[in-house]
Coordinates of C-alpha atoms in Angstrom, one line a residue:
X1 CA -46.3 61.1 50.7
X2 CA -49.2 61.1 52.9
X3 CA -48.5 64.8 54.3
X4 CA -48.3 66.4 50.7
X5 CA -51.4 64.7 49.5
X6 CA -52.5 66.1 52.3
X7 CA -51.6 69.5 52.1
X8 CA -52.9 69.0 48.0
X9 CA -56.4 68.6 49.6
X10 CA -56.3 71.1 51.9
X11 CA -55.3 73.9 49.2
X12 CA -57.5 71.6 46.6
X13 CA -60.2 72.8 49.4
X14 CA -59.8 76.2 49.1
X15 CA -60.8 76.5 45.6
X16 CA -63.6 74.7 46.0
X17 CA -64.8 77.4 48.7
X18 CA -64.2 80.1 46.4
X19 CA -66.5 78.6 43.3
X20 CA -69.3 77.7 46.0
X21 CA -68.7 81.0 47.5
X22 CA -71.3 84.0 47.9
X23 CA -71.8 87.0 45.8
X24 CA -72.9 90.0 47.9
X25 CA -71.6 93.5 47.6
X26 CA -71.8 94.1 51.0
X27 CA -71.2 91.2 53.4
X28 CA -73.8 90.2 55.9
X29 CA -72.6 91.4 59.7
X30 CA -72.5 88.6 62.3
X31 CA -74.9 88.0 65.0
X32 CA -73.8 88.0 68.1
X33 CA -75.3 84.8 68.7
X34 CA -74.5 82.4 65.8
X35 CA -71.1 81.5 64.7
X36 CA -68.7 83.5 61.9
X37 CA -69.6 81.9 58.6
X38 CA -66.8 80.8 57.0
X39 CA -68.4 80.7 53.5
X40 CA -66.1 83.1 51.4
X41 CA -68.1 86.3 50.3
X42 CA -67.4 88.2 47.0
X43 CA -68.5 91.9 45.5
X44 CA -69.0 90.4 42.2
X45 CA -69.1 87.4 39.9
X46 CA -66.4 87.9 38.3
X47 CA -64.2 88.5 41.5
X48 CA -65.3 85.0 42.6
X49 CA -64.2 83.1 39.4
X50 CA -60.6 84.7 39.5
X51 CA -59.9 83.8 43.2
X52 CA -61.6 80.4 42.1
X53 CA -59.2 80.0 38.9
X54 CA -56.1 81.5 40.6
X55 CA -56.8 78.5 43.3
X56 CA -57.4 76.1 41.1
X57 CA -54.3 76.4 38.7
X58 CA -52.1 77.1 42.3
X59 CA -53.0 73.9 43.1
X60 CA -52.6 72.3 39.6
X61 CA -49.5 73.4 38.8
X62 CA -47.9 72.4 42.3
X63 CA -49.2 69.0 42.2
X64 CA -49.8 68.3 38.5
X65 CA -49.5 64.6 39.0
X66 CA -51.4 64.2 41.6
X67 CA -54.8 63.5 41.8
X68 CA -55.6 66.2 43.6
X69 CA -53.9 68.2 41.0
X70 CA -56.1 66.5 38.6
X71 CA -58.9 67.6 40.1
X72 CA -57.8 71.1 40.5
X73 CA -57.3 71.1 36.4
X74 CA -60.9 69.8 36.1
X75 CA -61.6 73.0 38.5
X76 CA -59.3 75.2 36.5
X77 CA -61.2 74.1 33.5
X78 CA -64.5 74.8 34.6
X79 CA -63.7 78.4 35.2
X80 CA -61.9 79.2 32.3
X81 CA -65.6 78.0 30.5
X82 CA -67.3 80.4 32.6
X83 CA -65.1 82.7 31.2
X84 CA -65.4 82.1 28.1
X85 CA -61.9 81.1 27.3
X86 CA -63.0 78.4 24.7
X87 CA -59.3 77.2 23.9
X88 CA -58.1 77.6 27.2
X89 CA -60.6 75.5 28.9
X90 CA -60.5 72.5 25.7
X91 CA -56.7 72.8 26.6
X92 CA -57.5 72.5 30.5
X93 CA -60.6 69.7 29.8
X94 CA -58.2 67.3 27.2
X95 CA -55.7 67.7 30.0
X96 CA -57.8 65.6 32.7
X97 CA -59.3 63.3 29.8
X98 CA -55.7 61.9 29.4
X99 CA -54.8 61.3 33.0
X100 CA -54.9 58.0 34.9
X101 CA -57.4 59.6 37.2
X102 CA -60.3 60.5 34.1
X103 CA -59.1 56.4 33.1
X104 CA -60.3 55.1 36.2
X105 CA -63.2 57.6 37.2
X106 CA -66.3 57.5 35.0
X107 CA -67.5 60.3 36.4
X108 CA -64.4 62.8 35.7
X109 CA -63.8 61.3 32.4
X110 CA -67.5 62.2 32.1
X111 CA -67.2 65.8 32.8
X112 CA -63.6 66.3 31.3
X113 CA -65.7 65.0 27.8
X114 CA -68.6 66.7 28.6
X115 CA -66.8 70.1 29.2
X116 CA -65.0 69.7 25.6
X117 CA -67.9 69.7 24.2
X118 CA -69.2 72.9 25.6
X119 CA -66.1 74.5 24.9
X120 CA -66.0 73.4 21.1
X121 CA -70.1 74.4 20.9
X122 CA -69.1 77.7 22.5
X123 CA -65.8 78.5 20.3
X124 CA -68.3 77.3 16.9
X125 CA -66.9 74.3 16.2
X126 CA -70.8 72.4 16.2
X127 CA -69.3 69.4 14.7
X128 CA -66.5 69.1 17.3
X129 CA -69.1 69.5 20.1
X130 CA -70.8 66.4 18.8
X131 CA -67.7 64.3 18.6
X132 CA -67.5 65.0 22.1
X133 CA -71.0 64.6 23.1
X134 CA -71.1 61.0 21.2
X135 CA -68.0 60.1 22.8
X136 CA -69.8 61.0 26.0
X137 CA -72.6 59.1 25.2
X138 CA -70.6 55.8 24.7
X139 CA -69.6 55.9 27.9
X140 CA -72.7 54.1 28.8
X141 CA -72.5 55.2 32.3
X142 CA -75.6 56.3 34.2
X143 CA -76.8 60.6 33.6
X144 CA -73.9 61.0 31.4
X145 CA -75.4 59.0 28.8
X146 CA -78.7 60.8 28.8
X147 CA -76.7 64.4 29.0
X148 CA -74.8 63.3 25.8
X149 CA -78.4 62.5 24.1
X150 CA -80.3 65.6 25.3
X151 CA -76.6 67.6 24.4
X152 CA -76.1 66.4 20.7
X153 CA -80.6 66.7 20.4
X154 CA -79.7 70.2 21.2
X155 CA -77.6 71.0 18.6
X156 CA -78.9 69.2 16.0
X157 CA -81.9 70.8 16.5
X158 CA -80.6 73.9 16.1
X159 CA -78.9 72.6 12.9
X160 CA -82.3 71.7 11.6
X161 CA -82.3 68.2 12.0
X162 CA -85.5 68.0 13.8
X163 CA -85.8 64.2 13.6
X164 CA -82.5 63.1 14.3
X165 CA -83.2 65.6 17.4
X166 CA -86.6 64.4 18.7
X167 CA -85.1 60.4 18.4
X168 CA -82.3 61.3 20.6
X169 CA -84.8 63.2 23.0
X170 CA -87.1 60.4 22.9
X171 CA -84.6 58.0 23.9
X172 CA -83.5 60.3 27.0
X173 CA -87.1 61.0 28.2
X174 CA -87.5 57.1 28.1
X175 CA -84.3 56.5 30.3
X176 CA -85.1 59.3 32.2
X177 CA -87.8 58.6 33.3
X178 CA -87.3 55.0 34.2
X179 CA -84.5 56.3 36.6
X180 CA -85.4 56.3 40.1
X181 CA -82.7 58.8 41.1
X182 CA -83.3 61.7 42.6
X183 CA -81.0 64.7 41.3
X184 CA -79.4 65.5 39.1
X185 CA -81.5 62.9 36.7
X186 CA -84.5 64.6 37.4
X187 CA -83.4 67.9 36.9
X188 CA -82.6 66.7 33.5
X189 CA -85.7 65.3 32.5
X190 CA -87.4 68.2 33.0
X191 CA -85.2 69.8 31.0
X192 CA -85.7 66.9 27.9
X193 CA -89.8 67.2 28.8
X194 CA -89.4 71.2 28.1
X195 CA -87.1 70.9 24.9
X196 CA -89.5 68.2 23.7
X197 CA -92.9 70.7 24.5
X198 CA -90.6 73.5 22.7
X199 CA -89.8 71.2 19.8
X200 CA -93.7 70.7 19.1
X201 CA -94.4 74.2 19.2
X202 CA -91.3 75.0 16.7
X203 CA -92.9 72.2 14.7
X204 CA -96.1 73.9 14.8
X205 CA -95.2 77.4 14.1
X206 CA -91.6 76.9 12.5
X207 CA -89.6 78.8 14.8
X208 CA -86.3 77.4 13.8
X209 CA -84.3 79.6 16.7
X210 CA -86.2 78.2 19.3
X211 CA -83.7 76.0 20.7
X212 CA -81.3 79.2 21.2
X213 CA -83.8 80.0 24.2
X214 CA -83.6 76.5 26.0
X215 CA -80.0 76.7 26.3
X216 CA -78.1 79.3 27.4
X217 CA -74.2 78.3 28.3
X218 CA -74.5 75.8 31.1
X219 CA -72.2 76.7 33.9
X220 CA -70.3 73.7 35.1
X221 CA -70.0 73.3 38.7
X222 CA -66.6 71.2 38.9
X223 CA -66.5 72.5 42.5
X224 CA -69.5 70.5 43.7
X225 CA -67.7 67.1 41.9
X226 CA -64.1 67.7 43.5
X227 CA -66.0 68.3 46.7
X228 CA -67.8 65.0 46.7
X229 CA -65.0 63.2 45.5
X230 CA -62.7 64.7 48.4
X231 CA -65.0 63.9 50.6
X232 CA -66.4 60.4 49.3
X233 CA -65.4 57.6 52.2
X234 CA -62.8 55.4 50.6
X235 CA -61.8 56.9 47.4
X236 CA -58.1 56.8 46.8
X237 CA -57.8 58.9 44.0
X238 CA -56.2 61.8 45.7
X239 CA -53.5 59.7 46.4
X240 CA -52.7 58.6 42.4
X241 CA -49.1 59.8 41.5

């Protein structure tokens, strides 16, 4: 009904405060003269991605079907990277891959696959992680496309593969840079423009471990997507059963 999806969002919401929250060990006191900022405040990181996860997996196990439980997973998912709970987050991302929702949204399909992959490179499984990442690539869609090429350059990189690598990162600089998008696309080809200047200096000196500088874990934020898709005029999806 229209009242529980309802309710799904609101408690869908909550979550969403906690991962955008702030991290301050002690709170800021109000001014007399500004309103009470509602942002949620945490002592450490740590305490912010369990209040995040716990609200997350409230919401996606009370409304599994749903899409706001869907989202919620995606949320759930997110964390448990950040944590570095490799199975339980490829458990959580293949969960949202197979829903309706991921079918008919590019862009959670996108992350679900793009999590996975993370996951898989995190756990080891390099091979795995490029599965994913090609699968991501073939969805042809806009950013995700150019994250799968500068992902699977990354790793093959660090395999040794340097020129299957610096193709792939030729090919995303190229549709990068043709994009007239704002963020996150550009935020992305500066990070293919510094892996490519970092691949000619490996080349130069031979530094085969160089790639393990450029990328560190990247932390998803799932709680920026659910918040734009909550709030996105017109989408339905919170109401898929």
């Amino acid at each position: 009904t229209a009242k529980r999806a309802q309710a799904a969002t609101g408690e869908l919401v909550h979550g969403v405060a906690a991962e955008l929250g702030q991290v301050k060990e002690t709170p800021d006191k109000p001014s007399d003269d500004a309103p009470p900022d509602p942002t949620p405040t945490f002592k450490t990181y740590d305490e912010r991605r369990e209040a995040a996860l716990g609200a997350y997996q409230k919401v996606s196990q009370k409304y599994a079907s749903s899409g706001a439980g869907i989202l919620a997973k995606l949320g759930e998912a997110g964390e448990l990277l950040d944590k570095r709970d490799w199975d339980g987050a490829i458990a959580a991302f293949q969960s949202v891959r197979s829903t309706s929702l991921a079918a008919a949204d590019v862009d959670v399909r996108g992350r679900a696959i793009e999590g996975t992959a993370y996951a898989l490179e995190g756990k080891g499984d390099v091979e795995g992680a490029l599965k994913a990442l090609r699968e991501l690539e073939n969805t042809d869609a806009k950013g995700l496309k150019e994250l799968a090429l500068y992902g699977q350059a990354r790793i093959l990189f660090a395999k040794g593969d340097r020129d299957k690598a610096k193709d792939l990162l030729k090919t995303a600089r190229e549709r990068l840079h043709a994009s007239t998008e704002e963020q996150p696309q550009r935020t992305l080809a500066r990070q293919v423009d510094e892996l490519l200047r970092r691949f000619r200096l490996a080349h130069i000196s031979g530094l085969n471990s160089v790639l393990d500088r450029v990328h560190p874990l990247i932390r998803l934020r799932i709680g920026a997507l659910i918040f734009l898709v909550v709030l996105e005029p017109g989408v339905n999806c919170l109401q898929i059963r």
